[in-house]
Amino acid sequence: DTEVTQTPKHLVMGMTNKKSLKCEQHMGHRAMYWYKQKAKKPPELMFVYSYEKLSINESVPSRFSPECPNSSLLNLHLHALQPEDSALYLCASSQGRGGGVTGELFFGEGSRLTVL
Amino acid sequence: GEDVEQSLFLSVREGDSSVINCTYTDSSSTYLYWYKQEPGAGLQLLTYIFSNMDMKQDQRLTVLLNKKDKHLSLRIADTQTGDSAIYFCAGGSGGSYIPTFGRGTSLIVHP
């Protein structure tokens, strides 16, 4: 199983809502990532978890709150978002902190978020 | 941090070779990657090259690295319509393996 599964695929929320994005992998990977991708732009790193501990936060606003309940799961809790937060949110995983032999990240298909 | 630049579009005929170019700024990048993103899908690692290599060939793919000019290219031989996608160049910033992506080159293959 080389899949990273993200749910939901699409999410529409108001600025006062609280919602969560979920990500799951069963490859035994110990590093998990959240990226944000706006239209026609490259993915931008948001957070990195290594061995279930937050190791990188790229100065992301606190309205985005990551959580790693166990080594297979990664959540992104959303609260009081702005319309400019509308984007494709990509989850990825890799073998351990060093990315394995190749540094390869395995990406999910993404959750497309629209904030009204 | 790493800054990666690539041209935005490339259009080729089926059967021709495609060459996608990329420049990067961080000379300490240990890994340099090419990822592919098909419509509605996540990114998939196509190939990578270590910074101590000049060239890597993997079936139809050839990666060339010019460290002096900080230039990376991806050549796809015998390009097929199924190769139509966005190709992202990425470098590991500060010697990290975590990729910093360029804006992506949209490859369009005409029959």
mmCIF file of C-alpha atoms in Angstrom:
data_model
loop_
_atom_site.group_PDB
_atom_site.id
_atom_site.type_symbol
_atom_site.label_atom_id
_atom_site.label_comp_id
_atom_site.label_asym_id
_atom_site.label_seq_id
_atom_site.Cartn_x
_atom_site.Cartn_y
_atom_site.Cartn_z
ATOM 1 C CA ASP A 1 0.000 0.000 0.000
ATOM 2 C CA THR A 2 1.709 3.185 -1.199
ATOM 3 C CA GLU A 3 -1.280 5.451 -0.716
ATOM 4 C CA VAL A 4 -1.816 8.587 1.244
ATOM 5 C CA THR A 5 -5.541 9.086 1.702
ATOM 6 C CA GLN A 6 -7.037 12.506 2.336
ATOM 7 C CA THR A 7 -10.607 13.339 3.338
ATOM 8 C CA PRO A 8 -12.700 15.152 2.454
ATOM 9 C CA LYS A 9 -11.800 15.727 -1.205
ATOM 10 C CA HIS A 10 -13.798 18.962 -1.201
ATOM 11 C CA LEU A 11 -14.827 21.214 1.685
ATOM 12 C CA VAL A 12 -16.790 24.454 1.680
ATOM 13 C CA MET A 13 -16.908 26.385 4.924
ATOM 14 C CA GLY A 14 -17.881 29.765 6.271
ATOM 15 C CA MET A 15 -15.483 32.033 8.091
ATOM 16 C CA THR A 16 -17.004 31.171 11.466
ATOM 17 C CA ASN A 17 -17.001 27.393 10.989
ATOM 18 C CA LYS A 18 -14.695 24.838 12.563
ATOM 19 C CA LYS A 19 -13.720 21.924 10.341
ATOM 20 C CA SER A 20 -10.920 19.392 10.001
ATOM 21 C CA LEU A 21 -8.954 17.836 7.169
ATOM 22 C CA LYS A 22 -7.751 14.276 7.653
ATOM 23 C CA CYS A 23 -4.837 12.321 6.231
ATOM 24 C CA GLU A 24 -3.926 8.663 6.642
ATOM 25 C CA GLN A 25 -1.034 6.466 5.507
ATOM 26 C CA HIS A 26 -0.199 2.843 6.235
ATOM 27 C CA MET A 27 3.316 2.697 4.814
ATOM 28 C CA GLY A 28 4.982 2.870 8.224
ATOM 29 C CA HIS A 29 6.278 6.345 7.440
ATOM 30 C CA ARG A 30 7.299 8.386 10.465
ATOM 31 C CA ALA A 31 7.268 11.861 8.915
ATOM 32 C CA MET A 32 4.102 13.590 7.731
ATOM 33 C CA TYR A 33 3.585 16.962 6.105
ATOM 34 C CA TRP A 34 0.958 19.547 5.261
ATOM 35 C CA TYR A 35 1.414 21.666 2.132
ATOM 36 C CA LYS A 36 -0.857 24.423 0.794
ATOM 37 C CA GLN A 37 -1.203 24.903 -2.962
ATOM 38 C CA LYS A 38 -2.962 27.907 -4.509
ATOM 39 C CA ALA A 39 -4.012 27.806 -8.162
ATOM 40 C CA LYS A 40 -1.077 28.053 -10.600
ATOM 41 C CA LYS A 41 1.360 28.155 -7.664
ATOM 42 C CA PRO A 42 3.787 25.616 -6.202
ATOM 43 C CA PRO A 43 2.954 23.711 -3.022
ATOM 44 C CA GLU A 44 4.144 25.597 0.058
ATOM 45 C CA LEU A 45 5.221 23.756 3.190
ATOM 46 C CA MET A 46 3.088 24.429 6.269
ATOM 47 C CA PHE A 47 3.943 21.808 8.910
ATOM 48 C CA VAL A 48 6.154 18.766 9.384
ATOM 49 C CA TYR A 49 5.623 16.048 11.985
ATOM 50 C CA SER A 50 8.445 13.680 12.739
ATOM 51 C CA TYR A 51 7.789 10.682 14.978
ATOM 52 C CA GLU A 52 4.464 12.262 15.947
ATOM 53 C CA LYS A 53 6.067 15.482 17.146
ATOM 54 C CA LEU A 54 5.757 18.823 15.393
ATOM 55 C CA SER A 55 9.213 19.583 14.020
ATOM 56 C CA ILE A 56 8.535 22.391 11.538
ATOM 57 C CA ASN A 57 5.925 25.164 11.546
ATOM 58 C CA GLU A 58 6.499 27.555 8.646
ATOM 59 C CA SER A 59 5.018 30.538 10.505
ATOM 60 C CA VAL A 60 1.496 29.387 9.729
ATOM 61 C CA PRO A 61 -1.350 31.449 11.272
ATOM 62 C CA SER A 62 -2.887 29.917 14.384
ATOM 63 C CA ARG A 63 -6.244 29.495 12.647
ATOM 64 C CA PHE A 64 -4.577 26.362 11.218
ATOM 65 C CA SER A 65 -3.895 23.792 13.946
ATOM 66 C CA PRO A 66 -2.180 20.506 13.077
ATOM 67 C CA GLU A 67 -2.498 17.324 15.075
ATOM 68 C CA CYS A 68 -0.800 13.939 14.766
ATOM 69 C CA PRO A 69 -2.778 11.459 16.923
ATOM 70 C CA ASN A 70 -0.572 8.536 15.889
ATOM 71 C CA SER A 71 2.025 7.644 13.299
ATOM 72 C CA SER A 72 -0.592 6.874 10.632
ATOM 73 C CA LEU A 73 -2.855 9.892 11.022
ATOM 74 C CA LEU A 74 -2.473 13.610 10.490
ATOM 75 C CA ASN A 75 -5.208 16.184 10.954
ATOM 76 C CA LEU A 76 -5.447 19.863 10.136
ATOM 77 C CA HIS A 77 -8.013 21.705 12.250
ATOM 78 C CA LEU A 78 -9.456 24.834 10.678
ATOM 79 C CA HIS A 79 -11.087 27.700 12.553
ATOM 80 C CA ALA A 80 -12.013 31.264 11.624
ATOM 81 C CA LEU A 81 -10.485 30.986 8.169
ATOM 82 C CA GLN A 82 -10.395 33.763 5.599
ATOM 83 C CA PRO A 83 -11.425 33.557 1.930
ATOM 84 C CA GLU A 84 -7.734 33.837 0.954
ATOM 85 C CA ASP A 85 -7.154 30.510 2.725
ATOM 86 C CA SER A 86 -9.067 28.799 -0.097
ATOM 87 C CA ALA A 87 -6.588 26.378 -1.679
ATOM 88 C CA LEU A 88 -5.697 22.733 -2.240
ATOM 89 C CA TYR A 89 -4.262 21.260 0.969
ATOM 90 C CA LEU A 90 -1.857 18.411 0.326
ATOM 91 C CA CYS A 91 -0.734 15.833 2.841
ATOM 92 C CA ALA A 92 2.469 13.868 2.330
ATOM 93 C CA SER A 93 4.514 11.282 4.177
ATOM 94 C CA SER A 94 8.076 9.977 4.040
ATOM 95 C CA GLN A 95 10.297 7.413 5.714
ATOM 96 C CA GLY A 96 11.459 9.055 8.905
ATOM 97 C CA ARG A 97 12.975 12.482 9.356
ATOM 98 C CA GLY A 98 15.628 11.877 6.743
ATOM 99 C CA GLY A 99 13.148 11.069 4.028
ATOM 100 C CA GLY A 100 14.558 7.608 3.471
ATOM 101 C CA VAL A 101 17.149 6.865 0.798
ATOM 102 C CA THR A 102 15.700 9.133 -1.845
ATOM 103 C CA GLY A 103 14.048 11.869 0.174
ATOM 104 C CA GLU A 104 10.845 10.864 -1.552
ATOM 105 C CA LEU A 105 7.592 12.301 -0.307
ATOM 106 C CA PHE A 106 4.372 10.424 -1.056
ATOM 107 C CA PHE A 107 1.484 12.818 -1.609
ATOM 108 C CA GLY A 108 -2.252 12.420 -1.251
ATOM 109 C CA GLU A 109 -4.638 13.823 -3.861
ATOM 110 C CA GLY A 110 -5.431 16.796 -1.682
ATOM 111 C CA SER A 111 -8.456 18.404 -0.057
ATOM 112 C CA ARG A 112 -9.830 21.357 -1.985
ATOM 113 C CA LEU A 113 -10.991 23.975 0.510
ATOM 114 C CA THR A 114 -13.267 26.900 -0.295
ATOM 115 C CA VAL A 115 -13.856 29.532 2.384
ATOM 116 C CA LEU A 116 -16.914 31.715 1.829
ATOM 117 C CA GLY B 1 15.968 29.439 1.724
ATOM 118 C CA GLU B 2 15.728 27.776 -1.637
ATOM 119 C CA ASP B 3 14.240 29.644 -4.596
ATOM 120 C CA VAL B 4 13.387 27.586 -7.673
ATOM 121 C CA GLU B 5 12.468 29.019 -11.082
ATOM 122 C CA GLN B 6 10.994 27.230 -14.097
ATOM 123 C CA SER B 7 9.258 28.204 -17.303
ATOM 124 C CA LEU B 8 5.487 27.883 -17.049
ATOM 125 C CA PHE B 9 4.536 26.129 -20.284
ATOM 126 C CA LEU B 10 5.952 23.678 -22.829
ATOM 127 C CA SER B 11 4.126 22.288 -25.835
ATOM 128 C CA VAL B 12 5.493 19.342 -27.859
ATOM 129 C CA ARG B 13 4.300 16.828 -30.437
ATOM 130 C CA GLU B 14 3.811 13.200 -29.485
ATOM 131 C CA GLY B 15 7.020 11.252 -30.143
ATOM 132 C CA ASP B 16 9.293 14.281 -29.776
ATOM 133 C CA SER B 17 11.604 14.875 -26.826
ATOM 134 C CA SER B 18 10.624 17.354 -24.123
ATOM 135 C CA VAL B 19 13.156 19.337 -22.123
ATOM 136 C CA ILE B 20 12.028 21.131 -18.985
ATOM 137 C CA ASN B 21 14.495 23.510 -17.380
ATOM 138 C CA CYS B 22 14.879 24.780 -13.841
ATOM 139 C CA THR B 23 17.257 27.036 -11.931
ATOM 140 C CA TYR B 24 17.745 27.043 -8.186
ATOM 141 C CA THR B 25 19.578 29.260 -5.740
ATOM 142 C CA ASP B 26 20.649 27.138 -2.776
ATOM 143 C CA SER B 27 24.036 25.596 -3.567
ATOM 144 C CA SER B 28 23.786 23.401 -0.468
ATOM 145 C CA SER B 29 20.826 21.466 -1.900
ATOM 146 C CA THR B 30 21.795 17.839 -1.441
ATOM 147 C CA TYR B 31 18.831 16.428 -3.320
ATOM 148 C CA LEU B 32 17.157 17.803 -6.431
ATOM 149 C CA TYR B 33 13.850 16.351 -7.513
ATOM 150 C CA TRP B 34 11.368 16.241 -10.340
ATOM 151 C CA TYR B 35 7.766 15.692 -9.295
ATOM 152 C CA LYS B 36 4.785 15.231 -11.633
ATOM 153 C CA GLN B 37 1.221 16.355 -10.918
ATOM 154 C CA GLU B 38 -1.611 15.119 -13.109
ATOM 155 C CA PRO B 39 -4.968 16.953 -13.059
ATOM 156 C CA GLY B 40 -6.858 16.373 -9.826
ATOM 157 C CA ALA B 41 -4.041 14.328 -8.335
ATOM 158 C CA GLY B 42 -1.292 14.769 -5.791
ATOM 159 C CA LEU B 43 2.373 15.060 -6.653
ATOM 160 C CA GLN B 44 4.370 11.975 -7.569
ATOM 161 C CA LEU B 45 8.158 11.740 -7.464
ATOM 162 C CA LEU B 46 9.437 11.063 -10.983
ATOM 163 C CA THR B 47 13.142 11.048 -10.367
ATOM 164 C CA TYR B 48 15.816 12.668 -8.253
ATOM 165 C CA ILE B 49 19.522 13.399 -8.449
ATOM 166 C CA PHE B 50 22.137 13.812 -5.753
ATOM 167 C CA SER B 51 24.146 16.995 -5.935
ATOM 168 C CA ASN B 52 27.392 15.068 -6.511
ATOM 169 C CA MET B 53 26.053 13.688 -9.814
ATOM 170 C CA ASP B 54 25.985 15.354 -13.245
ATOM 171 C CA MET B 55 23.516 13.091 -14.959
ATOM 172 C CA LYS B 56 21.015 10.404 -14.193
ATOM 173 C CA GLN B 57 19.097 8.283 -16.697
ATOM 174 C CA ASP B 58 15.977 6.354 -15.824
ATOM 175 C CA GLN B 59 14.235 4.749 -18.826
ATOM 176 C CA ARG B 60 12.767 7.669 -20.867
ATOM 177 C CA LEU B 61 13.914 10.261 -18.336
ATOM 178 C CA THR B 62 17.307 11.987 -18.283
ATOM 179 C CA VAL B 63 18.212 14.482 -15.591
ATOM 180 C CA LEU B 64 21.145 16.837 -16.127
ATOM 181 C CA LEU B 65 22.631 18.901 -13.310
ATOM 182 C CA ASN B 66 24.984 21.831 -13.813
ATOM 183 C CA LYS B 67 26.010 22.792 -10.296
ATOM 184 C CA LYS B 68 28.137 25.723 -11.403
ATOM 185 C CA ASP B 69 25.132 27.399 -13.043
ATOM 186 C CA LYS B 70 22.629 25.888 -10.572
ATOM 187 C CA HIS B 71 20.676 24.535 -13.526
ATOM 188 C CA LEU B 72 18.650 21.343 -13.610
ATOM 189 C CA SER B 73 16.878 19.862 -16.611
ATOM 190 C CA LEU B 74 14.531 16.963 -17.252
ATOM 191 C CA ARG B 75 14.461 15.373 -20.692
ATOM 192 C CA ILE B 76 11.583 13.066 -21.580
ATOM 193 C CA ALA B 77 12.291 10.968 -24.658
ATOM 194 C CA ASP B 78 9.466 9.857 -26.983
ATOM 195 C CA THR B 79 6.930 12.040 -25.189
ATOM 196 C CA GLN B 80 3.442 10.549 -25.013
ATOM 197 C CA THR B 81 0.037 12.184 -24.477
ATOM 198 C CA GLY B 82 -0.009 10.516 -21.053
ATOM 199 C CA ASP B 83 3.001 12.637 -20.120
ATOM 200 C CA SER B 84 0.807 15.760 -20.187
ATOM 201 C CA ALA B 85 0.964 17.109 -16.636
ATOM 202 C CA ILE B 86 2.616 19.765 -14.494
ATOM 203 C CA TYR B 87 6.270 19.057 -13.707
ATOM 204 C CA PHE B 88 7.753 20.544 -10.549
ATOM 205 C CA CYS B 89 11.433 21.018 -9.974
ATOM 206 C CA ALA B 90 12.347 20.964 -6.279
ATOM 207 C CA GLY B 91 15.423 21.382 -4.174
ATOM 208 C CA GLY B 92 16.097 20.511 -0.578
ATOM 209 C CA SER B 93 16.722 23.839 1.113
ATOM 210 C CA GLY B 94 19.748 24.215 3.372
ATOM 211 C CA GLY B 95 20.819 20.646 2.724
ATOM 212 C CA SER B 96 17.422 19.414 3.933
ATOM 213 C CA TYR B 97 15.624 16.668 2.076
ATOM 214 C CA ILE B 98 12.303 18.553 2.347
ATOM 215 C CA PRO B 99 11.496 19.840 -1.144
ATOM 216 C CA THR B 100 10.942 23.496 -1.956
ATOM 217 C CA PHE B 101 9.027 23.542 -5.213
ATOM 218 C CA GLY B 102 9.255 25.712 -8.295
ATOM 219 C CA ARG B 103 6.057 27.059 -9.890
ATOM 220 C CA GLY B 104 5.772 24.056 -12.174
ATOM 221 C CA THR B 105 5.956 23.653 -15.948
ATOM 222 C CA SER B 106 2.746 22.659 -17.670
ATOM 223 C CA LEU B 107 3.652 20.129 -20.399
ATOM 224 C CA ILE B 108 1.099 19.791 -23.190
ATOM 225 C CA VAL B 109 1.603 16.929 -25.647
ATOM 226 C CA HIS B 110 -0.200 17.174 -28.998
ATOM 227 C CA PRO B 111 -1.098 14.023 -30.940
#
